[in-house]
C-alpha cells in the first residue's frame, strides 16, 4: 500500500506521545477521542484520476478512542485504532470526503494535537454493493498523501524541598524530619511511584521513590534538598516538617514559583502542581537566649 492510501474499508489512526522517552516518567490516565465527520463539498468537483464525483461523506462511522494509563512506558508510547467505513451504507459510486480530528481533552500536562486530516473514501460497485475500495488521507493543509498520525506531548513539573538552619545556636548538623504526601486523583492512582533525588551535604545524591497516596518520611539537614524533577502536573501535594517549632526553633516556610518572589507557605497546606516549578524552603531559626536566674 502507498503511504496515505489504504486498499480496504479500514482506516488506521496512529497516536504518539512524542517526547515520552523516559522510563521514570509517570503517564497520566488519559482517553484520546478521534472523530470522523462528513465534509460539505460543492458537488461539482471531480477526482481527476478516477473521474468520480467528490461528495459529502455519509455519516455512520463511530468515534474511536485510545487509552493510556499509569502503567504505560515509552515502549508503548505509540498506539493505534481503526475507523471502519465498511459499515457505512453508500448510495452510489464516488469519492466521499470526511475530516478526522482529535478532541481537545482536559488532562493536565498533555498537549493535544489540533491538526485536521482530510479523508477521501473511494466507493465502487462490487457484486451489486457500493463498497469502499480505497481510502486516501492527507493533512487538510497539505496535498501530499500520508498516514494519519496525531502527536501529543507530556509535560511535567518539579518540586524542591530545601532546609535552612539559621540563628547563632542553630545546629546545621541536625536532621529534621519531613513528610510529603502526593494525593491520588482520577489521573494518578494510589501505589504509583514518582522518582525523587535527595541532595545531601557534600554533593552526595540518593535516588528515592515517593508512592502516591502514601506518606513519605525523610530527613534533611541544613542546605540539603529533596527534588522531584519529573513530578506530574495536576497532582496535589502536602509538605510538612514534623519537627517544626521544637527545641526552641522558630520554623517558617517560603514558596517560590519559578523565579517569582518568594511567598509565605503554610506547612501541610494542599498545593496542586502546574507547569510552574515549586521550591519550598523551610527555615528553622534559633538564637541563644540570655541566661537568667
PDB file of C-alpha atoms in Angstrom:
ATOM      1  CA  UNK A   1       0.000   0.000   0.000  1.00  0.00           C
ATOM      2  CA  UNK A   2       1.158   3.537  -0.806  1.00  0.00           C
ATOM      3  CA  UNK A   3       1.697   5.921   2.124  1.00  0.00           C
ATOM      4  CA  UNK A   4      -1.642   7.529   2.899  1.00  0.00           C
ATOM      5  CA  UNK A   5      -3.584   5.104   0.660  1.00  0.00           C
ATOM      6  CA  UNK A   6      -5.428   2.115   2.158  1.00  0.00           C
ATOM      7  CA  UNK A   7      -6.960  -0.577  -0.062  1.00  0.00           C
ATOM      8  CA  UNK A   8      -9.771  -1.622   2.292  1.00  0.00           C
ATOM      9  CA  UNK A   9     -12.596  -0.112   4.321  1.00  0.00           C
ATOM     10  CA  UNK A  10     -10.428   0.192   7.442  1.00  0.00           C
ATOM     11  CA  UNK A  11      -8.576   3.430   8.178  1.00  0.00           C
ATOM     12  CA  UNK A  12      -5.879   3.277  10.857  1.00  0.00           C
ATOM     13  CA  UNK A  13      -5.319   6.261  13.160  1.00  0.00           C
ATOM     14  CA  UNK A  14      -1.964   6.346  14.927  1.00  0.00           C
ATOM     15  CA  UNK A  15      -1.157   8.250  18.097  1.00  0.00           C
ATOM     16  CA  UNK A  16       2.221   9.032  19.637  1.00  0.00           C
ATOM     17  CA  UNK A  17       3.300  10.736  22.854  1.00  0.00           C
ATOM     18  CA  UNK A  18       6.366  12.040  21.049  1.00  0.00           C
ATOM     19  CA  UNK A  19       8.549  13.094  23.996  1.00  0.00           C
ATOM     20  CA  UNK A  20       7.689  10.104  26.228  1.00  0.00           C
ATOM     21  CA  UNK A  21      11.211   8.653  26.232  1.00  0.00           C
ATOM     22  CA  UNK A  22      11.989   8.323  29.939  1.00  0.00           C
ATOM     23  CA  UNK A  23      11.031   5.208  31.935  1.00  0.00           C
ATOM     24  CA  UNK A  24      10.819   7.246  35.135  1.00  0.00           C
ATOM     25  CA  UNK A  25       8.020   9.477  33.796  1.00  0.00           C
ATOM     26  CA  UNK A  26       4.532   8.680  35.048  1.00  0.00           C
ATOM     27  CA  UNK A  27       1.947   8.689  32.270  1.00  0.00           C
ATOM     28  CA  UNK A  28      -1.440  10.065  33.393  1.00  0.00           C
ATOM     29  CA  UNK A  29      -4.618   8.135  32.735  1.00  0.00           C
ATOM     30  CA  UNK A  30      -5.911   9.736  29.540  1.00  0.00           C
ATOM     31  CA  UNK A  31      -8.522   8.910  26.910  1.00  0.00           C
ATOM     32  CA  UNK A  32      -7.931  10.381  23.451  1.00  0.00           C
ATOM     33  CA  UNK A  33     -11.052  10.616  21.259  1.00  0.00           C
ATOM     34  CA  UNK A  34     -10.989  10.810  17.457  1.00  0.00           C
ATOM     35  CA  UNK A  35     -13.936  11.988  15.370  1.00  0.00           C
ATOM     36  CA  UNK A  36     -14.675  11.422  11.691  1.00  0.00           C
ATOM     37  CA  UNK A  37     -17.190  13.865  10.210  1.00  0.00           C
ATOM     38  CA  UNK A  38     -18.617  14.306   6.695  1.00  0.00           C
ATOM     39  CA  UNK A  39     -17.255  17.388   4.903  1.00  0.00           C
ATOM     40  CA  UNK A  40     -19.521  19.719   2.906  1.00  0.00           C
ATOM     41  CA  UNK A  41     -18.431  19.943  -0.755  1.00  0.00           C
ATOM     42  CA  UNK A  42     -19.660  21.855  -3.815  1.00  0.00           C
ATOM     43  CA  UNK A  43     -20.881  18.689  -5.537  1.00  0.00           C
ATOM     44  CA  UNK A  44     -19.366  19.970  -8.784  1.00  0.00           C
ATOM     45  CA  UNK A  45     -15.787  18.836  -8.234  1.00  0.00           C
ATOM     46  CA  UNK A  46     -14.481  15.576  -9.694  1.00  0.00           C
ATOM     47  CA  UNK A  47     -11.472  13.470  -8.810  1.00  0.00           C
ATOM     48  CA  UNK A  48      -9.093  13.929 -11.759  1.00  0.00           C
ATOM     49  CA  UNK A  49      -7.559  10.444 -11.748  1.00  0.00           C
ATOM     50  CA  UNK A  50     -10.780   8.423 -11.430  1.00  0.00           C
ATOM     51  CA  UNK A  51     -13.375  10.793 -12.881  1.00  0.00           C
ATOM     52  CA  UNK A  52     -15.565  10.111  -9.839  1.00  0.00           C
ATOM     53  CA  UNK A  53     -17.589  12.923  -8.299  1.00  0.00           C
ATOM     54  CA  UNK A  54     -16.389  14.206  -4.903  1.00  0.00           C
ATOM     55  CA  UNK A  55     -19.290  14.069  -2.469  1.00  0.00           C
ATOM     56  CA  UNK A  56     -20.032  14.835   1.156  1.00  0.00           C
ATOM     57  CA  UNK A  57     -19.248  11.810   3.325  1.00  0.00           C
ATOM     58  CA  UNK A  58     -22.084   9.637   4.599  1.00  0.00           C
ATOM     59  CA  UNK A  59     -22.481   9.554   8.384  1.00  0.00           C
ATOM     60  CA  UNK A  60     -22.184   6.255  10.200  1.00  0.00           C
ATOM     61  CA  UNK A  61     -18.563   5.950  11.311  1.00  0.00           C
ATOM     62  CA  UNK A  62     -18.316   5.911  15.103  1.00  0.00           C
ATOM     63  CA  UNK A  63     -15.775   7.978  17.028  1.00  0.00           C
ATOM     64  CA  UNK A  64     -12.878   5.929  18.383  1.00  0.00           C
ATOM     65  CA  UNK A  65     -10.724   6.202  21.499  1.00  0.00           C
ATOM     66  CA  UNK A  66      -7.188   5.328  22.550  1.00  0.00           C
ATOM     67  CA  UNK A  67      -6.379   4.889  26.244  1.00  0.00           C
ATOM     68  CA  UNK A  68      -3.202   5.486  28.203  1.00  0.00           C
ATOM     69  CA  UNK A  69      -2.707   4.791  31.902  1.00  0.00           C
ATOM     70  CA  UNK A  70      -0.104   4.962  34.684  1.00  0.00           C
ATOM     71  CA  UNK A  71       1.480   1.636  33.696  1.00  0.00           C
ATOM     72  CA  UNK A  72       2.344   2.770  30.147  1.00  0.00           C
ATOM     73  CA  UNK A  73       6.051   3.153  29.386  1.00  0.00           C
ATOM     74  CA  UNK A  74       7.975   4.549  26.374  1.00  0.00           C
ATOM     75  CA  UNK A  75       7.889   1.105  24.704  1.00  0.00           C
ATOM     76  CA  UNK A  76       4.157   1.597  24.077  1.00  0.00           C
ATOM     77  CA  UNK A  77       4.022   5.366  23.606  1.00  0.00           C
ATOM     78  CA  UNK A  78       2.614   4.696  20.122  1.00  0.00           C
ATOM     79  CA  UNK A  79      -0.884   3.218  19.806  1.00  0.00           C
ATOM     80  CA  UNK A  80      -3.435   2.821  17.022  1.00  0.00           C
ATOM     81  CA  UNK A  81      -7.159   2.411  16.385  1.00  0.00           C
ATOM     82  CA  UNK A  82      -9.249   1.796  13.245  1.00  0.00           C
ATOM     83  CA  UNK A  83     -12.182   3.608  11.672  1.00  0.00           C
ATOM     84  CA  UNK A  84     -14.423   1.134   9.830  1.00  0.00           C
ATOM     85  CA  UNK A  85     -16.000   2.575   6.679  1.00  0.00           C
ATOM     86  CA  UNK A  86     -17.352  -0.826   5.555  1.00  0.00           C
ATOM     87  CA  UNK A  87     -20.317  -0.319   7.927  1.00  0.00           C
ATOM     88  CA  UNK A  88     -21.474   2.805   6.046  1.00  0.00           C
ATOM     89  CA  UNK A  89     -24.341   2.479   3.549  1.00  0.00           C
ATOM     90  CA  UNK A  90     -23.088   4.376   0.497  1.00  0.00           C
ATOM     91  CA  UNK A  91     -25.797   5.341  -2.071  1.00  0.00           C
ATOM     92  CA  UNK A  92     -23.605   5.277  -5.195  1.00  0.00           C
ATOM     93  CA  UNK A  93     -20.080   5.134  -6.562  1.00  0.00           C
ATOM     94  CA  UNK A  94     -18.000   8.241  -5.837  1.00  0.00           C
ATOM     95  CA  UNK A  95     -15.359   9.840  -3.673  1.00  0.00           C
ATOM     96  CA  UNK A  96     -16.803  10.545  -0.217  1.00  0.00           C
ATOM     97  CA  UNK A  97     -14.992  13.206   1.786  1.00  0.00           C
ATOM     98  CA  UNK A  98     -14.519  13.262   5.578  1.00  0.00           C
ATOM     99  CA  UNK A  99     -12.473  15.134   8.172  1.00  0.00           C
ATOM    100  CA  UNK A 100     -10.671  13.372  11.026  1.00  0.00           C
ATOM    101  CA  UNK A 101      -9.671  15.249  14.177  1.00  0.00           C
ATOM    102  CA  UNK A 102      -8.668  14.677  17.785  1.00  0.00           C
ATOM    103  CA  UNK A 103     -10.873  16.119  20.523  1.00  0.00           C
ATOM    104  CA  UNK A 104      -9.112  18.585  22.821  1.00  0.00           C
ATOM    105  CA  UNK A 105      -9.163  16.849  26.199  1.00  0.00           C
ATOM    106  CA  UNK A 106      -8.584  18.313  29.638  1.00  0.00           C
ATOM    107  CA  UNK A 107      -5.868  16.116  31.164  1.00  0.00           C
ATOM    108  CA  UNK A 108      -3.308  18.448  32.729  1.00  0.00           C
ATOM    109  CA  UNK A 109       0.210  18.031  31.365  1.00  0.00           C
ATOM    110  CA  UNK A 110      -0.978  16.683  27.999  1.00  0.00           C
ATOM    111  CA  UNK A 111      -0.631  18.798  24.849  1.00  0.00           C
ATOM    112  CA  UNK A 112      -3.361  17.897  22.357  1.00  0.00           C
ATOM    113  CA  UNK A 113      -2.967  17.815  18.563  1.00  0.00           C
ATOM    114  CA  UNK A 114      -5.240  20.273  16.745  1.00  0.00           C
ATOM    115  CA  UNK A 115      -4.298  19.020  13.271  1.00  0.00           C
ATOM    116  CA  UNK A 116      -7.152  18.190  10.851  1.00  0.00           C
ATOM    117  CA  UNK A 117      -6.965  15.401   8.284  1.00  0.00           C
ATOM    118  CA  UNK A 118      -8.946  15.115   5.044  1.00  0.00           C
ATOM    119  CA  UNK A 119     -10.036  11.574   4.186  1.00  0.00           C
ATOM    120  CA  UNK A 120     -11.404  10.568   0.770  1.00  0.00           C
ATOM    121  CA  UNK A 121     -13.179   7.202   0.567  1.00  0.00           C
ATOM    122  CA  UNK A 122     -13.327   5.774  -2.985  1.00  0.00           C
ATOM    123  CA  UNK A 123     -16.530   3.743  -3.330  1.00  0.00           C
ATOM    124  CA  UNK A 124     -17.054   1.266  -6.206  1.00  0.00           C
ATOM    125  CA  UNK A 125     -19.764  -1.194  -7.194  1.00  0.00           C
ATOM    126  CA  UNK A 126     -18.656  -4.731  -6.341  1.00  0.00           C
ATOM    127  CA  UNK A 127     -21.191  -7.570  -6.627  1.00  0.00           C
ATOM    128  CA  UNK A 128     -24.025  -5.021  -6.703  1.00  0.00           C
ATOM    129  CA  UNK A 129     -22.876  -3.452  -3.442  1.00  0.00           C
ATOM    130  CA  UNK A 130     -21.336   0.001  -3.026  1.00  0.00           C
ATOM    131  CA  UNK A 131     -18.071  -0.808  -1.266  1.00  0.00           C
ATOM    132  CA  UNK A 132     -15.088   1.276  -0.037  1.00  0.00           C
ATOM    133  CA  UNK A 133     -12.196   0.303  -2.327  1.00  0.00           C
ATOM    134  CA  UNK A 134      -9.520   2.834  -1.337  1.00  0.00           C
ATOM    135  CA  UNK A 135      -9.125   5.374   1.446  1.00  0.00           C
ATOM    136  CA  UNK A 136      -6.772   8.324   0.914  1.00  0.00           C
ATOM    137  CA  UNK A 137      -5.634  10.545   3.805  1.00  0.00           C
ATOM    138  CA  UNK A 138      -3.751  13.827   3.880  1.00  0.00           C
ATOM    139  CA  UNK A 139      -3.368  16.796   6.186  1.00  0.00           C
ATOM    140  CA  UNK A 140      -6.044  19.391   5.433  1.00  0.00           C
ATOM    141  CA  UNK A 141      -3.307  21.997   4.884  1.00  0.00           C
ATOM    142  CA  UNK A 142      -1.151  19.727   2.684  1.00  0.00           C
ATOM    143  CA  UNK A 143      -1.887  17.976  -0.610  1.00  0.00           C
ATOM    144  CA  UNK A 144       0.538  15.056  -0.135  1.00  0.00           C
ATOM    145  CA  UNK A 145      -0.883  11.671   0.861  1.00  0.00           C
ATOM    146  CA  UNK A 146       0.270  10.357   4.242  1.00  0.00           C
ATOM    147  CA  UNK A 147      -0.953   8.086   7.048  1.00  0.00           C
ATOM    148  CA  UNK A 148      -2.868   9.773   9.875  1.00  0.00           C
ATOM    149  CA  UNK A 149      -0.786  10.398  12.994  1.00  0.00           C
ATOM    150  CA  UNK A 150      -1.753  12.569  15.959  1.00  0.00           C
ATOM    151  CA  UNK A 151       1.218  13.702  18.048  1.00  0.00           C
ATOM    152  CA  UNK A 152       0.938  14.678  21.690  1.00  0.00           C
ATOM    153  CA  UNK A 153       3.421  15.728  24.335  1.00  0.00           C
ATOM    154  CA  UNK A 154       3.609  15.032  28.053  1.00  0.00           C
ATOM    155  CA  UNK A 155       4.790  17.889  30.257  1.00  0.00           C
ATOM    156  CA  UNK A 156       5.970  17.507  33.848  1.00  0.00           C
ATOM    157  CA  UNK A 157       6.945  19.941  36.571  1.00  0.00           C
ATOM    158  CA  UNK A 158       9.210  19.909  39.630  1.00  0.00           C
ATOM    159  CA  UNK A 159       9.087  20.295  43.398  1.00  0.00           C
ATOM    160  CA  UNK A 160      12.136  21.072  45.542  1.00  0.00           C
ATOM    161  CA  UNK A 161      12.044  20.982  49.355  1.00  0.00           C
ATOM    162  CA  UNK A 162      15.023  22.792  50.925  1.00  0.00           C
ATOM    163  CA  UNK A 163      16.182  23.043  54.527  1.00  0.00           C
ATOM    164  CA  UNK A 164      17.840  26.085  56.094  1.00  0.00           C
ATOM    165  CA  UNK A 165      19.064  26.335  59.681  1.00  0.00           C
ATOM    166  CA  UNK A 166      19.837  29.857  60.939  1.00  0.00           C
ATOM    167  CA  UNK A 167      20.497  31.721  64.175  1.00  0.00           C
ATOM    168  CA  UNK A 168      23.545  31.741  66.426  1.00  0.00           C
ATOM    169  CA  UNK A 169      22.567  28.443  68.070  1.00  0.00           C
ATOM    170  CA  UNK A 170      21.059  26.693  65.060  1.00  0.00           C
ATOM    171  CA  UNK A 171      22.598  23.223  64.655  1.00  0.00           C
ATOM    172  CA  UNK A 172      23.493  22.723  60.991  1.00  0.00           C
ATOM    173  CA  UNK A 173      24.396  19.053  61.602  1.00  0.00           C
ATOM    174  CA  UNK A 174      20.932  18.091  62.929  1.00  0.00           C
ATOM    175  CA  UNK A 175      18.444  16.033  60.922  1.00  0.00           C
ATOM    176  CA  UNK A 176      14.938  17.480  60.652  1.00  0.00           C
ATOM    177  CA  UNK A 177      12.084  15.101  59.815  1.00  0.00           C
ATOM    178  CA  UNK A 178       9.689  15.889  56.952  1.00  0.00           C
ATOM    179  CA  UNK A 179       6.655  14.266  55.382  1.00  0.00           C
ATOM    180  CA  UNK A 180       5.491  14.522  51.775  1.00  0.00           C
ATOM    181  CA  UNK A 181       2.143  13.243  50.529  1.00  0.00           C
ATOM    182  CA  UNK A 182       1.224  13.039  46.838  1.00  0.00           C
ATOM    183  CA  UNK A 183      -2.547  12.612  46.711  1.00  0.00           C
ATOM    184  CA  UNK A 184      -4.251  10.255  44.276  1.00  0.00           C
ATOM    185  CA  UNK A 185      -6.731  11.624  41.716  1.00  0.00           C
ATOM    186  CA  UNK A 186      -8.526  10.490  38.567  1.00  0.00           C
ATOM    187  CA  UNK A 187      -5.284  10.617  36.539  1.00  0.00           C
ATOM    188  CA  UNK A 188      -2.869   9.121  39.082  1.00  0.00           C
ATOM    189  CA  UNK A 189      -3.785   6.150  41.245  1.00  0.00           C
ATOM    190  CA  UNK A 190      -2.557   5.083  44.682  1.00  0.00           C
ATOM    191  CA  UNK A 191       0.569   2.931  44.595  1.00  0.00           C
ATOM    192  CA  UNK A 192       2.179   4.536  41.529  1.00  0.00           C
ATOM    193  CA  UNK A 193       5.708   5.780  42.140  1.00  0.00           C
ATOM    194  CA  UNK A 194       7.454   9.073  41.401  1.00  0.00           C
ATOM    195  CA  UNK A 195      11.257   9.301  41.419  1.00  0.00           C
ATOM    196  CA  UNK A 196      12.985  11.818  43.680  1.00  0.00           C
ATOM    197  CA  UNK A 197      16.576  12.774  44.450  1.00  0.00           C
ATOM    198  CA  UNK A 198      17.853  13.625  47.910  1.00  0.00           C
ATOM    199  CA  UNK A 199      20.794  16.028  47.652  1.00  0.00           C
ATOM    200  CA  UNK A 200      22.885  15.669  50.781  1.00  0.00           C
ATOM    201  CA  UNK A 201      25.722  17.810  52.064  1.00  0.00           C
ATOM    202  CA  UNK A 202      28.987  17.276  50.212  1.00  0.00           C
ATOM    203  CA  UNK A 203      27.335  16.803  46.784  1.00  0.00           C
ATOM    204  CA  UNK A 204      26.203  13.263  47.657  1.00  0.00           C
ATOM    205  CA  UNK A 205      22.936  12.217  45.988  1.00  0.00           C
ATOM    206  CA  UNK A 206      20.462   9.447  46.747  1.00  0.00           C
ATOM    207  CA  UNK A 207      17.627   8.333  44.445  1.00  0.00           C
ATOM    208  CA  UNK A 208      14.379   7.505  46.233  1.00  0.00           C
ATOM    209  CA  UNK A 209      10.764   6.745  45.298  1.00  0.00           C
ATOM    210  CA  UNK A 210       7.668   8.534  46.563  1.00  0.00           C
ATOM    211  CA  UNK A 211       4.488   6.428  46.395  1.00  0.00           C
ATOM    212  CA  UNK A 212       1.255   8.216  45.501  1.00  0.00           C
ATOM    213  CA  UNK A 213      -1.322   8.003  48.294  1.00  0.00           C
ATOM    214  CA  UNK A 214       1.255   7.045  50.932  1.00  0.00           C
ATOM    215  CA  UNK A 215       3.013   9.484  53.260  1.00  0.00           C
ATOM    216  CA  UNK A 216       6.752   9.606  52.548  1.00  0.00           C
ATOM    217  CA  UNK A 217       9.005  10.427  55.517  1.00  0.00           C
ATOM    218  CA  UNK A 218      12.530  11.793  55.055  1.00  0.00           C
ATOM    219  CA  UNK A 219      15.118  13.899  56.868  1.00  0.00           C
ATOM    220  CA  UNK A 220      17.055  16.970  55.775  1.00  0.00           C
ATOM    221  CA  UNK A 221      19.982  18.794  57.337  1.00  0.00           C
ATOM    222  CA  UNK A 222      20.865  22.414  56.641  1.00  0.00           C
ATOM    223  CA  UNK A 223      21.336  23.029  52.872  1.00  0.00           C
ATOM    224  CA  UNK A 224      20.019  19.587  51.913  1.00  0.00           C
ATOM    225  CA  UNK A 225      17.190  19.161  49.389  1.00  0.00           C
ATOM    226  CA  UNK A 226      14.627  16.661  48.169  1.00  0.00           C
ATOM    227  CA  UNK A 227      13.941  17.185  44.445  1.00  0.00           C
ATOM    228  CA  UNK A 228      11.119  15.673  42.395  1.00  0.00           C
ATOM    229  CA  UNK A 229      12.173  16.848  38.936  1.00  0.00           C
ATOM    230  CA  UNK A 230       9.592  14.875  36.927  1.00  0.00           C
ATOM    231  CA  UNK A 231       6.523  15.463  39.047  1.00  0.00           C
ATOM    232  CA  UNK A 232       3.175  15.080  37.242  1.00  0.00           C
ATOM    233  CA  UNK A 233       1.202  18.241  36.517  1.00  0.00           C
ATOM    234  CA  UNK A 234      -2.210  18.321  38.185  1.00  0.00           C
ATOM    235  CA  UNK A 235      -1.299  16.295  41.271  1.00  0.00           C
ATOM    236  CA  UNK A 236      -1.902  17.698  44.769  1.00  0.00           C
ATOM    237  CA  UNK A 237       0.779  17.504  47.451  1.00  0.00           C
ATOM    238  CA  UNK A 238       1.330  18.344  51.125  1.00  0.00           C
ATOM    239  CA  UNK A 239       4.725  19.091  52.697  1.00  0.00           C
ATOM    240  CA  UNK A 240       5.205  19.207  56.456  1.00  0.00           C
ATOM    241  CA  UNK A 241       8.071  19.281  58.929  1.00  0.00           C
ATOM    242  CA  UNK A 242       7.196  17.081  61.891  1.00  0.00           C
ATOM    243  CA  UNK A 243       9.924  18.745  63.992  1.00  0.00           C
ATOM    244  CA  UNK A 244       8.629  22.279  63.429  1.00  0.00           C
ATOM    245  CA  UNK A 245       8.918  24.740  66.329  1.00  0.00           C
ATOM    246  CA  UNK A 246      10.588  22.167  68.604  1.00  0.00           C
ATOM    247  CA  UNK A 247      13.753  22.583  70.719  1.00  0.00           C
ATOM    248  CA  UNK A 248      13.340  26.378  70.782  1.00  0.00           C
ATOM    249  CA  UNK A 249      13.465  26.657  66.961  1.00  0.00           C
ATOM    250  CA  UNK A 250      11.181  29.059  65.112  1.00  0.00           C
ATOM    251  CA  UNK A 251      10.019  27.342  61.923  1.00  0.00           C
ATOM    252  CA  UNK A 252       8.878  29.232  58.825  1.00  0.00           C
ATOM    253  CA  UNK A 253       8.432  28.300  55.165  1.00  0.00           C
ATOM    254  CA  UNK A 254       8.535  30.138  51.835  1.00  0.00           C
ATOM    255  CA  UNK A 255       7.264  29.042  48.441  1.00  0.00           C
ATOM    256  CA  UNK A 256       8.987  30.176  45.239  1.00  0.00           C
ATOM    257  CA  UNK A 257       7.329  29.502  41.881  1.00  0.00           C
ATOM    258  CA  UNK A 258       9.919  29.568  39.083  1.00  0.00           C
ATOM    259  CA  UNK A 259      11.818  32.847  39.515  1.00  0.00           C
ATOM    260  CA  UNK A 260       8.969  34.803  41.116  1.00  0.00           C
ATOM    261  CA  UNK A 261       9.330  36.422  44.505  1.00  0.00           C
ATOM    262  CA  UNK A 262       9.033  34.011  47.441  1.00  0.00           C
ATOM    263  CA  UNK A 263       5.688  33.912  49.278  1.00  0.00           C
ATOM    264  CA  UNK A 264       4.866  32.612  52.749  1.00  0.00           C
ATOM    265  CA  UNK A 265       3.887  28.933  52.692  1.00  0.00           C
ATOM    266  CA  UNK A 266       1.866  27.250  55.430  1.00  0.00           C
ATOM    267  CA  UNK A 267       3.305  23.803  56.090  1.00  0.00           C
ATOM    268  CA  UNK A 268       0.940  20.910  55.298  1.00  0.00           C
ATOM    269  CA  UNK A 269      -1.268  23.105  53.073  1.00  0.00           C
ATOM    270  CA  UNK A 270      -2.618  21.476  49.907  1.00  0.00           C
ATOM    271  CA  UNK A 271      -0.981  22.650  46.665  1.00  0.00           C
ATOM    272  CA  UNK A 272      -1.768  21.398  43.163  1.00  0.00           C
ATOM    273  CA  UNK A 273       1.079  21.327  40.662  1.00  0.00           C
ATOM    274  CA  UNK A 274       1.030  23.252  37.395  1.00  0.00           C
ATOM    275  CA  UNK A 275       3.733  23.939  34.806  1.00  0.00           C
ATOM    276  CA  UNK A 276       5.497  26.244  37.285  1.00  0.00           C
ATOM    277  CA  UNK A 277       8.362  24.709  39.271  1.00  0.00           C
ATOM    278  CA  UNK A 278       7.772  24.918  43.038  1.00  0.00           C
ATOM    279  CA  UNK A 279      10.517  25.374  45.649  1.00  0.00           C
ATOM    280  CA  UNK A 280       9.618  25.213  49.339  1.00  0.00           C
ATOM    281  CA  UNK A 281      12.330  26.459  51.692  1.00  0.00           C
ATOM    282  CA  UNK A 282      11.782  25.537  55.350  1.00  0.00           C
ATOM    283  CA  UNK A 283      13.857  27.587  57.797  1.00  0.00           C
ATOM    284  CA  UNK A 284      14.499  26.700  61.427  1.00  0.00           C
ATOM    285  CA  UNK A 285      15.922  29.682  63.313  1.00  0.00           C
ATOM    286  CA  UNK A 286      17.301  29.506  66.851  1.00  0.00           C
ATOM    287  CA  UNK A 287      19.188  32.132  68.840  1.00  0.00           C
ATOM    288  CA  UNK A 288      20.693  31.512  72.266  1.00  0.00           C
ATOM    289  CA  UNK A 289      18.626  33.358  74.882  1.00  0.00           C
ATOM    290  CA  UNK A 290      20.343  35.381  77.575  1.00  0.00           C
ATOM    291  CA  UNK A 291      20.745  33.100  80.618  1.00  0.00           C
ATOM    292  CA  UNK A 292      18.667  34.380  83.537  1.00  0.00           C
ATOM    293  CA  UNK A 293      18.072  33.467  87.145  1.00  0.00           C
TER     294      UNK A 293
END
